[in-house]
mmCIF file of C-alpha atoms in Angstrom:
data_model
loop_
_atom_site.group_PDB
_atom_site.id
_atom_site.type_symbol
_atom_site.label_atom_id
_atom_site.label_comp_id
_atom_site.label_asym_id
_atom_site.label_seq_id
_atom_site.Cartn_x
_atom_site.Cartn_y
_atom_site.Cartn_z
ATOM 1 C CA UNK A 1 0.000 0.000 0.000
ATOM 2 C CA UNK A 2 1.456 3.678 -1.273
ATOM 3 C CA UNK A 3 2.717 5.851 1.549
ATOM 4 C CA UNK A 4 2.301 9.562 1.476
ATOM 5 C CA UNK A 5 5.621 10.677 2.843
ATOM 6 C CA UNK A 6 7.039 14.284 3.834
ATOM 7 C CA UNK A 7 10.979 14.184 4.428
ATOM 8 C CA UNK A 8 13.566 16.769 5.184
ATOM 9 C CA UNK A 9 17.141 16.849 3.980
ATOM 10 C CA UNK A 10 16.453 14.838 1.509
ATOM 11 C CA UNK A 11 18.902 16.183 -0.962
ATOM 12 C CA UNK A 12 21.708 13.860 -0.040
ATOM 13 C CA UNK A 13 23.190 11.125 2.020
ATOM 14 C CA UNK A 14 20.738 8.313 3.925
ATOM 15 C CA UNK A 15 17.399 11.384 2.282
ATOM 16 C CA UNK A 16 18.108 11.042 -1.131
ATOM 17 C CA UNK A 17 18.337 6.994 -0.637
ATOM 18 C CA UNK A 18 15.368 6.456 1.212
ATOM 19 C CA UNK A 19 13.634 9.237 -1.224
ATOM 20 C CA UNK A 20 14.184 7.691 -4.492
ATOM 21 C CA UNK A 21 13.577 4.348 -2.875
ATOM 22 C CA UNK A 22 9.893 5.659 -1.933
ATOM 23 C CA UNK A 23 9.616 7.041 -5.573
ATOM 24 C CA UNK A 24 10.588 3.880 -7.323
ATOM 25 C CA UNK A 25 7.861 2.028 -5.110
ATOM 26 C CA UNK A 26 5.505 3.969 -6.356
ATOM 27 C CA UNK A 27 5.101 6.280 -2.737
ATOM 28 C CA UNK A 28 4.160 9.920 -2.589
ATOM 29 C CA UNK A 29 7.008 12.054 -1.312
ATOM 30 C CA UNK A 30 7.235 15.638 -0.518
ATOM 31 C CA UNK A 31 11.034 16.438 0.138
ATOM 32 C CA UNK A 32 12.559 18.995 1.551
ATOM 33 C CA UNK A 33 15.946 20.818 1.185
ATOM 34 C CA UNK A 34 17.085 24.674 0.955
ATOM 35 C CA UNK A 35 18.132 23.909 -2.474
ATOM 36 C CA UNK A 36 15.437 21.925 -4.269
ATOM 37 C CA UNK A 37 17.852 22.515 -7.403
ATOM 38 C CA UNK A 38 19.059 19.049 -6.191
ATOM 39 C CA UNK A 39 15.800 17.660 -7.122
ATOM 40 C CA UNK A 40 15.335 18.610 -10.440
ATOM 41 C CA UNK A 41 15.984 15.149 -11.929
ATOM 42 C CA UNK A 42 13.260 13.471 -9.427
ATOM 43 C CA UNK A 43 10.487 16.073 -10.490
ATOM 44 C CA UNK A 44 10.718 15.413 -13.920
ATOM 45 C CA UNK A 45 10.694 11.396 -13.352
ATOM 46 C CA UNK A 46 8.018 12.215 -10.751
ATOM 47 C CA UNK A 47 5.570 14.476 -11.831
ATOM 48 C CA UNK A 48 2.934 13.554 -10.132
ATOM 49 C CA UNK A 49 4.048 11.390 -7.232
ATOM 50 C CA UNK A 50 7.239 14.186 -6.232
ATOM 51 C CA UNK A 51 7.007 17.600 -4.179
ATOM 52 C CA UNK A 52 10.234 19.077 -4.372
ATOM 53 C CA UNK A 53 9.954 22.223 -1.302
ATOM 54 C CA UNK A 54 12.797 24.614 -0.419
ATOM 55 C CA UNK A 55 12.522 24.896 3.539
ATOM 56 C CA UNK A 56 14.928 25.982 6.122
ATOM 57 C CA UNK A 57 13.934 24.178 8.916
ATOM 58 C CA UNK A 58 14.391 26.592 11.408
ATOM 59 C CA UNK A 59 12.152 28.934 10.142
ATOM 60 C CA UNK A 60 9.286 27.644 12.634
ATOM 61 C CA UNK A 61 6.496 29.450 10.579
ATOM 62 C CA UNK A 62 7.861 27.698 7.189
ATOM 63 C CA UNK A 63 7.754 25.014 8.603
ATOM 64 C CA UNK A 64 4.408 24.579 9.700
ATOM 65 C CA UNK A 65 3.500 26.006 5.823
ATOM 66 C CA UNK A 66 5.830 23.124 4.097
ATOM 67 C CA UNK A 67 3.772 20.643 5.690
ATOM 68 C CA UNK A 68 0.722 21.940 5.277
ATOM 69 C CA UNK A 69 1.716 22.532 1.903
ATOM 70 C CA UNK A 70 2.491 18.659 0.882
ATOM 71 C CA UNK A 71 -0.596 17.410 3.208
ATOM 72 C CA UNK A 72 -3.052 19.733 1.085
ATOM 73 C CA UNK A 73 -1.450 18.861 -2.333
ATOM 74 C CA UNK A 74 -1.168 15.035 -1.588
ATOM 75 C CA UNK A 75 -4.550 14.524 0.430
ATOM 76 C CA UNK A 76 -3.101 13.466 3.307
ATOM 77 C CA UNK A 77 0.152 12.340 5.291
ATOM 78 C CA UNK A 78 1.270 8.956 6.268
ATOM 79 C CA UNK A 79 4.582 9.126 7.557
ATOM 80 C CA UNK A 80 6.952 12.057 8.393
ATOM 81 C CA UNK A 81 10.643 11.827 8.566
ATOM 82 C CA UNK A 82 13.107 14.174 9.904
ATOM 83 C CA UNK A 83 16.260 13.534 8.247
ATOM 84 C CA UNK A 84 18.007 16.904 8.024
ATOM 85 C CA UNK A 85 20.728 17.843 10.691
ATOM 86 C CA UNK A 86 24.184 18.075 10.477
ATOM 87 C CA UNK A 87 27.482 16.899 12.643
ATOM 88 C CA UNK A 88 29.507 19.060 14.842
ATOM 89 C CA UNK A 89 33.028 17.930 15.729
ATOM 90 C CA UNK A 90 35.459 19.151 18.299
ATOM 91 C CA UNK A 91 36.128 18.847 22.486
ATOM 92 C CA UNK A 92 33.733 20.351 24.334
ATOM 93 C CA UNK A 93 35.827 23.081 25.066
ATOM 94 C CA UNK A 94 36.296 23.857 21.503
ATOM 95 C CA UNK A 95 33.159 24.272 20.614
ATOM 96 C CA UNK A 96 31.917 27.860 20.950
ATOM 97 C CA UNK A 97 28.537 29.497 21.271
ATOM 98 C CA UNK A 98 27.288 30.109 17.633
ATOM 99 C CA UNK A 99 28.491 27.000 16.515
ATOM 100 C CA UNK A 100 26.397 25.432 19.463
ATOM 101 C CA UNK A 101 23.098 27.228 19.212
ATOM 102 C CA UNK A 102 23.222 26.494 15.196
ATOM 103 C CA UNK A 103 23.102 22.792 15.640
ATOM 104 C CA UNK A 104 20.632 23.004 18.204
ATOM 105 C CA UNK A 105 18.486 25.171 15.988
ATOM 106 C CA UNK A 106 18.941 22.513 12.995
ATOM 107 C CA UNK A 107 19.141 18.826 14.894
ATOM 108 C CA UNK A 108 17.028 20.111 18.049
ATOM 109 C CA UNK A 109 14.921 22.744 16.883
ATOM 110 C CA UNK A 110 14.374 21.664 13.321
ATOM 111 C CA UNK A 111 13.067 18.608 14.249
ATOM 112 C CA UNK A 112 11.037 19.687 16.926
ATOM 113 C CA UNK A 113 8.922 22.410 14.528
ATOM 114 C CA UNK A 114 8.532 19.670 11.690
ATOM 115 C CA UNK A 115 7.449 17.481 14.461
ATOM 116 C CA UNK A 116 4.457 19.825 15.664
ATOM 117 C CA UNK A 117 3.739 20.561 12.349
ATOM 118 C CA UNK A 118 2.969 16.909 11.480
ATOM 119 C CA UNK A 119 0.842 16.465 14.636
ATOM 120 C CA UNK A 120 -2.526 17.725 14.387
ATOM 121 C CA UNK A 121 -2.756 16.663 10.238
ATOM 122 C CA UNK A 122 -2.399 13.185 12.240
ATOM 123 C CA UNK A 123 -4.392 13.618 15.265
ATOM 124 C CA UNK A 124 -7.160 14.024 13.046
ATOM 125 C CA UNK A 125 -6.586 11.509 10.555
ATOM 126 C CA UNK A 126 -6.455 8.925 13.831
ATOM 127 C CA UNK A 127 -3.199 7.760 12.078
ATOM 128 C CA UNK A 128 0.872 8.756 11.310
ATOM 129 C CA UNK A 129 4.210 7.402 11.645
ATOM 130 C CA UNK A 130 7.245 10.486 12.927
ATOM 131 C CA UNK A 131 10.307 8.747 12.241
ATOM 132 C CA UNK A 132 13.473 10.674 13.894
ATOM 133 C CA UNK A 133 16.596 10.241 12.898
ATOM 134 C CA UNK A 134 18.418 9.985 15.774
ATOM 135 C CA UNK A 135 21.922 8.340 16.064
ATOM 136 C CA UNK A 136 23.699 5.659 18.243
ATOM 137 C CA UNK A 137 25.730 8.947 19.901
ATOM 138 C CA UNK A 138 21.756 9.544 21.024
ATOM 139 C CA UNK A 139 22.008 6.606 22.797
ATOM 140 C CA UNK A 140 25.948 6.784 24.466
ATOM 141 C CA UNK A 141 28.874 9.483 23.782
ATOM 142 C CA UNK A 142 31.893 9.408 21.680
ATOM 143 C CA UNK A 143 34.118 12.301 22.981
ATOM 144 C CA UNK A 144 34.883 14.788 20.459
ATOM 145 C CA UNK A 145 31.190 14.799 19.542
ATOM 146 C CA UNK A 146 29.504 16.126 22.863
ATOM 147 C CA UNK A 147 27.817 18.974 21.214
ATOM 148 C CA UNK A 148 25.972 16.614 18.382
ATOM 149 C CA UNK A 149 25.289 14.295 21.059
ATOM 150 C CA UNK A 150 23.817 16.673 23.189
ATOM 151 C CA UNK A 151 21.212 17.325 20.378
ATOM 152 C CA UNK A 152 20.744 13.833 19.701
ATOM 153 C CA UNK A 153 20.185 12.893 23.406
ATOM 154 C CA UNK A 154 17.325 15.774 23.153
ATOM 155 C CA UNK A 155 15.384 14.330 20.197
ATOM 156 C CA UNK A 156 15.835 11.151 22.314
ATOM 157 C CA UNK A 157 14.214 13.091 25.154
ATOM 158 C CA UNK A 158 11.332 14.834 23.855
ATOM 159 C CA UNK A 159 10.439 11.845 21.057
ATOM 160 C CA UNK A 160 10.580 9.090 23.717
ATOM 161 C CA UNK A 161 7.590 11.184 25.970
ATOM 162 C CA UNK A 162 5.827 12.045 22.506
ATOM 163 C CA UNK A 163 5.246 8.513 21.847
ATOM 164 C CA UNK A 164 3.247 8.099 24.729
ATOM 165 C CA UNK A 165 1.534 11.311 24.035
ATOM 166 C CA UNK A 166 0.408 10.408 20.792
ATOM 167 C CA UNK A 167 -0.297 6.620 21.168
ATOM 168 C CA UNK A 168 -3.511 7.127 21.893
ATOM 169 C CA UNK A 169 -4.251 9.151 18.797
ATOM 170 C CA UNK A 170 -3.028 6.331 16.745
ATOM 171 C CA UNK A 171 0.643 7.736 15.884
ATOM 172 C CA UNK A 172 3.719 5.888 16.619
ATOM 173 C CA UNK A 173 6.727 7.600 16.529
ATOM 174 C CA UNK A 174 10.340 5.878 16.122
ATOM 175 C CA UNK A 175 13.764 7.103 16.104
ATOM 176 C CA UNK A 176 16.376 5.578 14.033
ATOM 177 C CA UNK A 177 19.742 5.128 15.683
ATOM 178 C CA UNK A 178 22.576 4.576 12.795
ATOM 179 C CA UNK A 179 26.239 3.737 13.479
ATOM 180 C CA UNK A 180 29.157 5.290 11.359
ATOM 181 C CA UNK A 181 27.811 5.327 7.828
ATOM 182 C CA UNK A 182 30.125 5.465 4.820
ATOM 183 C CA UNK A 183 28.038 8.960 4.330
ATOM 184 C CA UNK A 184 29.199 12.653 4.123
ATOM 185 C CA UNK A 185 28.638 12.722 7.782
ATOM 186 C CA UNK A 186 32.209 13.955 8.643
ATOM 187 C CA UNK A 187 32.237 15.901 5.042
ATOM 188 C CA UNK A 188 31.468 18.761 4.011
ATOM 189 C CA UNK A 189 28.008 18.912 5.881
ATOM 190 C CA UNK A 190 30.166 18.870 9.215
ATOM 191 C CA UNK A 191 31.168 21.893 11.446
ATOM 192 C CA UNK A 192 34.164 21.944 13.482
ATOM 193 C CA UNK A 193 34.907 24.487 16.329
ATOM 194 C CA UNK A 194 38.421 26.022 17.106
ATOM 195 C CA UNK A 195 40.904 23.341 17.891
ATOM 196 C CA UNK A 196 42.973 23.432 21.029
ATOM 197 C CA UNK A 197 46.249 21.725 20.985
ATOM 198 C CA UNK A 198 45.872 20.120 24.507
ATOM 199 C CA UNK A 199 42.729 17.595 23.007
ATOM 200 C CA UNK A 200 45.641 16.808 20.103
ATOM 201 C CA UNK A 201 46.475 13.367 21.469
ATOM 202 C CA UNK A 202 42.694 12.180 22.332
ATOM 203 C CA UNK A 203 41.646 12.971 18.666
ATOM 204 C CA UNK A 204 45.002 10.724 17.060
ATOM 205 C CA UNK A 205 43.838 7.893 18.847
ATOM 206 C CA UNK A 206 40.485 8.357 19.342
ATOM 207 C CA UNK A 207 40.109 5.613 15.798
ATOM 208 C CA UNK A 208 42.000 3.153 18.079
ATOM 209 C CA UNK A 209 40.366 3.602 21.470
ATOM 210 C CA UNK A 210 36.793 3.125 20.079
ATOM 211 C CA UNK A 211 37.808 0.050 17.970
ATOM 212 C CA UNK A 212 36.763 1.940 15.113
ATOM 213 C CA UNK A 213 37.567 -0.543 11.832
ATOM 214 C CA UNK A 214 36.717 0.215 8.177
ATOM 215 C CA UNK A 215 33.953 -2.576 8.761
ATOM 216 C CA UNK A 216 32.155 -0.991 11.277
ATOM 217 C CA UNK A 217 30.972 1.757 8.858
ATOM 218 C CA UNK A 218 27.945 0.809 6.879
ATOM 219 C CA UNK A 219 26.820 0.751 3.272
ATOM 220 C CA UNK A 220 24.616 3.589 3.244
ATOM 221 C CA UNK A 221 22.424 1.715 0.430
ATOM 222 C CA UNK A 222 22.036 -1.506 2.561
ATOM 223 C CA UNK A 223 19.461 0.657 5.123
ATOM 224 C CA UNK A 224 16.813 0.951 2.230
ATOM 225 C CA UNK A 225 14.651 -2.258 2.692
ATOM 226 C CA UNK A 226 15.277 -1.617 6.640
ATOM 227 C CA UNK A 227 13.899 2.353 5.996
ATOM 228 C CA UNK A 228 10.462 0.346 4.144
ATOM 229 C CA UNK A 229 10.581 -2.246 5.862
ATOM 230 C CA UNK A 230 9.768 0.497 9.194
ATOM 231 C CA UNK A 231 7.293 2.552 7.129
ATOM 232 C CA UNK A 232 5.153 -0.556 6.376
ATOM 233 C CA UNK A 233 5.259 -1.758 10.028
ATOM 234 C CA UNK A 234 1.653 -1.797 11.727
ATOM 235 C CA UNK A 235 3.779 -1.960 15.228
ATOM 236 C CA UNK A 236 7.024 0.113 14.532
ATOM 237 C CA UNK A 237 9.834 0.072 17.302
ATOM 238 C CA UNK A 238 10.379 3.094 19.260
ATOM 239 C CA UNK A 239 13.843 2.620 18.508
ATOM 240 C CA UNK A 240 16.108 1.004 15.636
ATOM 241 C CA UNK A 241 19.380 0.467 15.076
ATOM 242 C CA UNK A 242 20.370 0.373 11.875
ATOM 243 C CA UNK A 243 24.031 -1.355 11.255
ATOM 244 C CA UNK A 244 25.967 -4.122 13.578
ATOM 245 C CA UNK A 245 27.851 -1.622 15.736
ATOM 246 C CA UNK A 246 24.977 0.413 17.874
ATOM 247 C CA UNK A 247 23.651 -2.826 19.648
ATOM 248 C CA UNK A 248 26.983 -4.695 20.470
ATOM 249 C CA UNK A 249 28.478 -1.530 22.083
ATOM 250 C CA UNK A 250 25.030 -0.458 23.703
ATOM 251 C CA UNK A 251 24.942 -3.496 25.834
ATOM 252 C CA UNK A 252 28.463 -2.789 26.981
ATOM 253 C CA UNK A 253 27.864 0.616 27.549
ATOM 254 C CA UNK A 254 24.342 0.345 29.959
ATOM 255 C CA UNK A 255 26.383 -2.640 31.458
ATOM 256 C CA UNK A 256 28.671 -0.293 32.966
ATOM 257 C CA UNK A 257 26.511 2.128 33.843
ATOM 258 C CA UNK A 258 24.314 -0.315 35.575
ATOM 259 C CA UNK A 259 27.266 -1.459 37.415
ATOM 260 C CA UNK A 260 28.439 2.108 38.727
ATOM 261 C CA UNK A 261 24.452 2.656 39.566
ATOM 262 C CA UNK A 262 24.584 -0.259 42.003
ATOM 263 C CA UNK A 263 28.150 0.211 43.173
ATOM 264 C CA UNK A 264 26.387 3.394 44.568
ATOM 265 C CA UNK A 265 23.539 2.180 45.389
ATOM 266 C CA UNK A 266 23.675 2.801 48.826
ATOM 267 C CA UNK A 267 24.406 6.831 48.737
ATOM 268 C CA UNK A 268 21.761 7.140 46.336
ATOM 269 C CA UNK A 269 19.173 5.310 48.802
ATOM 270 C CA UNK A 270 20.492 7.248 51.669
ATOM 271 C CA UNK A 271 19.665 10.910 49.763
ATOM 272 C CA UNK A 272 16.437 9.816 49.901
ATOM 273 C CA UNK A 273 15.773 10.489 53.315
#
């Protein structure tokens, strides 16, 4: 059965993928990008099943217009997927306060306002699927990348108590939690704040502490039938990994963290009072 689908960032990377994968199964897509130039190819293979829309997600009144705007020319909306959002690299330190409130504005914010926008078009349709994509650093750490996980662990945040919300209203919601991709990720989407020599020796062996092998980045094409596969579910997860990596180090991670929870156990029952 056809899906009705409005998508952001769409004009590259895992977007553009799951995109022309919707087309070529014969789904409606309305995509979204601040240069719909990129899409000129799919609207003239798509005429009638493609809305190309130039958005900048932050704009919160846009927003609310761009989906509107594909609900009213489709019919309706099935499934919504926030996609766009970029990476930030550097310490903590190094990361200073434009830089910072940017990426919130694009992987917090962004999301959020596409989010609300979907909302009532499926509150009243007593149906919808918000897909998030979220990332395995919204589930544990990596240093270097505290600023993007900061954002990720906040769509993790607000989209885990949304699903409760909206149950009810028949909407699921799900966010996607990729490893490393062999994507532009790092590229020249990426932002990196003002290096300070003192992290030098954490980032050259950063690769080596985390295990990180040329294996444990995916093929960004090999998440396609995993991308339908979601969108057709009549029970999506709240949460799916997509590659081998985010599991396997997961379990290792909450391990530990369980363990330093009950190592403590005691002072934390005592605060009580």
């Amino acid at each position: 059965m056809e899906k009705t689908i409005f998508i952001t960032g769409a004009s590259r990377g895992f977007g553009k993928l799951w995109t022309e994968a919707f087309l070529k199964r014969g789904d409606k897509v309305a995509a979204t990008s601040r240069n719909i130039e990129a899409y000129k190819d799919l609207a003239e293979q798509y005429p009638d099943s493609f809305l190309p829309i130039s958005l900048d997600i932050t704009n919160r009144k846009a927003v609310f217009e761009a989906v509107n705007e594909a609900k009213n020319h489709f019919g309706n909306l099935d499934v919504v997927i926030n996609n766009a959002g970029y990476g930030v690299f550097g310490a903590v330190e190094e990361v200073g306060e434009k830089v910072t409130k940017d990426v919130f504005e694009a992987n917090v914010f962004g999301t959020l306002w596409v989010t609300q926008a979907a909302l009532p078009i499926f509150r009243a349709q007593g149906s919808g699927h918000v897909i998030q994509l979220s990332s395995v650093l919204g589930v544990w750490s990596l240093p270097t990348l505290g600023i993007y996980n900061a954002t990720k662990f906040a769509v993790e945040g607000f989209s885990e108590a949304l699903a409760t919300e909206v149950k009810p209203f028949g909407i699921n919601v799900t966010m996607i939690e990729p490893n490393g991709y062999t994507t532009d990720f790092g590229g020249s989407s990426a932002v990196h704040g003002d290096a300070i020599p003192a992290y030098d020796a954490l980032k050259s062996s950063l690769g080596e502490a985390e295990g990180l092998l040329p294996e444990d980045y995916g093929k960004p094409e090999a998440t396609v039938p995993a991308i339908l596969k979601l969108i057709d579910s009549e029970n999506p997860p709240l949460r799916l990994f997509l590659g081998k990596v985010g599991l396997r180090k997961t379990e290792r991670v909450y391990a530990e963290k369980l363990q330093v929870w009950n190592d403590w156990k005691e002072v934390s029952e005592a605060a009580h009072g």
